[in-house]
Short mmCIF file of C-alpha atoms in Angstrom, two decimals:
data_model
loop_
_atom_site.label_atom_id
_atom_site.label_comp_id
_atom_site.label_asym_id
_atom_site.label_seq_id
_atom_site.Cartn_x
_atom_site.Cartn_y
_atom_site.Cartn_z
CA MET A 1 -64.32 -4.40 -122.36
CA ASP A 2 -63.06 -0.87 -122.87
CA ARG A 3 -62.99 -0.09 -126.61
CA ALA A 4 -59.49 1.45 -126.42
CA ILE A 5 -58.06 -1.72 -124.84
CA HIS A 6 -59.83 -3.87 -127.43
CA ASP A 7 -58.32 -1.72 -130.20
CA VAL A 8 -54.81 -2.17 -128.76
CA MET A 9 -55.31 -5.96 -128.79
CA VAL A 10 -56.53 -5.99 -132.39
CA GLU A 11 -53.69 -3.71 -133.48
CA ALA A 12 -51.12 -5.88 -131.65
CA SER A 13 -52.31 -8.95 -133.56
CA ARG A 14 -52.31 -7.09 -136.87
CA ALA A 15 -48.88 -5.55 -136.28
CA SER A 16 -47.45 -8.97 -135.41
CA ASP A 17 -48.94 -10.65 -138.46
CA GLU A 18 -47.73 -7.90 -140.78
CA GLY A 19 -44.29 -7.61 -139.16
CA HIS A 20 -44.65 -3.87 -138.49
CA GLN A 21 -43.51 -3.96 -134.88
CA SER A 22 -41.11 -5.94 -132.75
CA PHE A 23 -42.15 -8.23 -129.93
CA GLY A 24 -40.82 -5.69 -127.41
CA GLU A 25 -42.85 -2.85 -128.91
CA ILE A 26 -46.02 -4.91 -128.92
CA VAL A 27 -45.53 -6.11 -125.35
CA LYS A 28 -45.00 -2.52 -124.18
CA GLN A 29 -48.23 -1.36 -125.84
CA LEU A 30 -50.16 -4.26 -124.35
CA ALA A 31 -48.70 -3.65 -120.88
CA ASP A 32 -49.55 0.06 -121.13
CA ALA A 33 -53.15 -0.93 -121.97
CA GLY A 34 -53.32 -3.18 -118.88
CA VAL A 35 -52.96 -6.59 -120.57
CA GLU A 36 -51.15 -9.02 -118.26
CA ARG A 37 -50.78 -12.02 -120.58
CA TYR A 38 -51.83 -13.53 -123.87
CA HIS A 39 -52.03 -16.96 -125.45
CA GLN A 40 -51.23 -17.68 -129.11
CA ASP A 41 -52.89 -20.82 -130.49
CA PHE A 42 -51.24 -21.72 -133.80
CA LEU A 43 -53.78 -24.42 -134.65
CA ARG A 44 -56.82 -22.17 -134.19
CA SER A 45 -55.09 -19.05 -135.57
CA GLU A 46 -56.18 -16.94 -132.65
CA ARG A 47 -54.74 -15.01 -129.78
CA THR A 48 -56.49 -14.60 -126.43
CA TYR A 49 -55.60 -11.53 -124.36
CA TYR A 50 -56.21 -11.44 -120.60
CA LEU A 51 -56.69 -8.55 -118.21
CA PRO A 52 -55.96 -8.80 -114.46
CA ASP A 53 -59.69 -8.87 -113.60
CA GLY A 54 -60.20 -12.05 -115.65
CA GLU A 55 -61.73 -10.35 -118.64
CA SER A 56 -60.45 -11.70 -121.96
CA GLU A 57 -60.69 -11.07 -125.68
CA VAL A 58 -60.06 -13.47 -128.56
CA VAL A 59 -58.58 -11.99 -131.74
CA ARG A 60 -58.19 -13.98 -134.95
CA ASN A 61 -54.79 -13.82 -136.59
CA ALA A 62 -53.07 -15.07 -139.73
CA ALA A 63 -52.81 -18.81 -140.13
CA VAL A 64 -49.35 -20.38 -140.16
CA ALA A 65 -48.55 -22.14 -143.41
CA ALA A 66 -47.15 -25.26 -141.74
CA THR A 67 -48.27 -28.36 -139.86
CA PRO A 68 -46.78 -28.79 -136.39
CA ALA A 69 -44.12 -31.47 -136.17
CA PRO A 70 -45.21 -34.36 -133.94
CA LEU A 71 -42.24 -33.92 -131.61
CA PHE A 72 -41.31 -30.67 -129.88
CA SER A 73 -37.78 -29.44 -130.58
CA VAL A 74 -36.45 -27.03 -127.96
CA ALA A 75 -33.43 -26.35 -130.21
CA GLY A 76 -35.76 -25.51 -133.11
CA VAL A 77 -37.86 -23.13 -131.03
CA GLU A 78 -34.74 -21.48 -129.57
CA ALA A 79 -33.32 -21.01 -133.08
CA ALA A 80 -36.53 -19.31 -134.22
CA VAL A 81 -36.55 -17.06 -131.13
CA ARG A 82 -32.90 -16.04 -131.62
CA ALA A 83 -33.43 -15.30 -135.31
CA ALA A 84 -36.44 -13.11 -134.48
CA GLN A 85 -34.57 -11.33 -131.68
CA ALA A 86 -31.69 -10.61 -134.08
CA GLY A 87 -34.12 -9.16 -136.62
CA ALA A 88 -33.14 -11.83 -139.17
CA ILE A 89 -36.78 -12.95 -139.55
CA LYS A 90 -40.21 -11.35 -139.08
CA TYR A 91 -43.05 -12.77 -137.01
CA LYS A 92 -44.64 -14.74 -139.86
CA GLU A 93 -41.40 -16.65 -140.49
CA PHE A 94 -40.84 -17.06 -136.74
CA CYS A 95 -44.25 -18.73 -136.49
CA ARG A 96 -43.51 -21.08 -139.40
CA GLN A 97 -40.18 -22.10 -137.87
CA ALA A 98 -41.71 -22.58 -134.41
CA VAL A 99 -44.50 -24.74 -135.84
CA ASP A 100 -41.95 -26.72 -137.87
CA ALA A 101 -40.21 -27.33 -134.51
CA GLY A 102 -43.41 -28.84 -133.08
CA CYS A 103 -44.74 -25.76 -131.27
CA VAL A 104 -48.55 -25.56 -131.25
CA GLY A 105 -48.83 -22.43 -129.13
CA TYR A 106 -47.28 -20.16 -126.57
CA LEU A 107 -48.23 -18.12 -123.54
CA VAL A 108 -46.72 -14.68 -123.02
CA SER A 109 -46.73 -13.54 -119.39
CA ILE A 110 -46.14 -9.81 -119.55
CA VAL A 111 -46.09 -9.52 -115.75
CA GLY A 112 -43.84 -12.60 -115.46
CA ARG A 113 -41.61 -11.40 -118.33
CA ARG A 114 -41.45 -14.80 -120.01
CA VAL A 115 -42.88 -16.87 -122.85
CA VAL A 116 -43.78 -20.54 -122.50
CA TYR A 117 -43.73 -22.43 -125.81
CA TYR A 118 -45.38 -25.85 -125.88
CA GLY A 119 -45.93 -28.82 -128.15
CA ARG A 120 -48.61 -31.45 -128.70
CA THR A 121 -47.44 -33.70 -125.87
CA GLY A 122 -47.04 -30.95 -123.28
CA ASP A 123 -43.31 -30.58 -123.80
CA MET A 124 -42.36 -26.96 -123.27
CA HIS A 125 -39.62 -24.40 -123.31
CA VAL A 126 -39.45 -21.16 -121.30
CA GLU A 127 -37.82 -18.04 -122.74
CA TYR A 128 -37.35 -15.03 -120.48
CA PHE A 129 -37.66 -11.55 -121.92
CA PRO A 130 -34.24 -10.15 -122.83
CA GLY A 131 -32.64 -8.50 -119.79
CA SER A 132 -35.15 -9.92 -117.30
CA ARG A 133 -32.83 -12.44 -115.69
#
């Protein structure tokens, strides 16, 4: 993998964990680097980035200080998303709230302009990027 693309992935994970950049800023940087999607696994504390040619890179990230609820709450995930979009919470708190709502991970499709949040039983919720629908 190209070192510059790898560095963008590592920086995106760090910037998310530390709350230095918004979701929109991070997605733009990843898209500019050629990343088409990424998967956040809350249980493993890692993010996997994918390029269009199938190449991927796993980057460790900060653990979430919560245990996922057994049942997935769409309302809980939506509330966390809205709070993050409004700037009321940073990424670390967003993750805690999402996990409290039963979310164990999410897939960001940069090319599809959506995020799919999912729980332990396969329940899921799709959020489209603001302004994409």
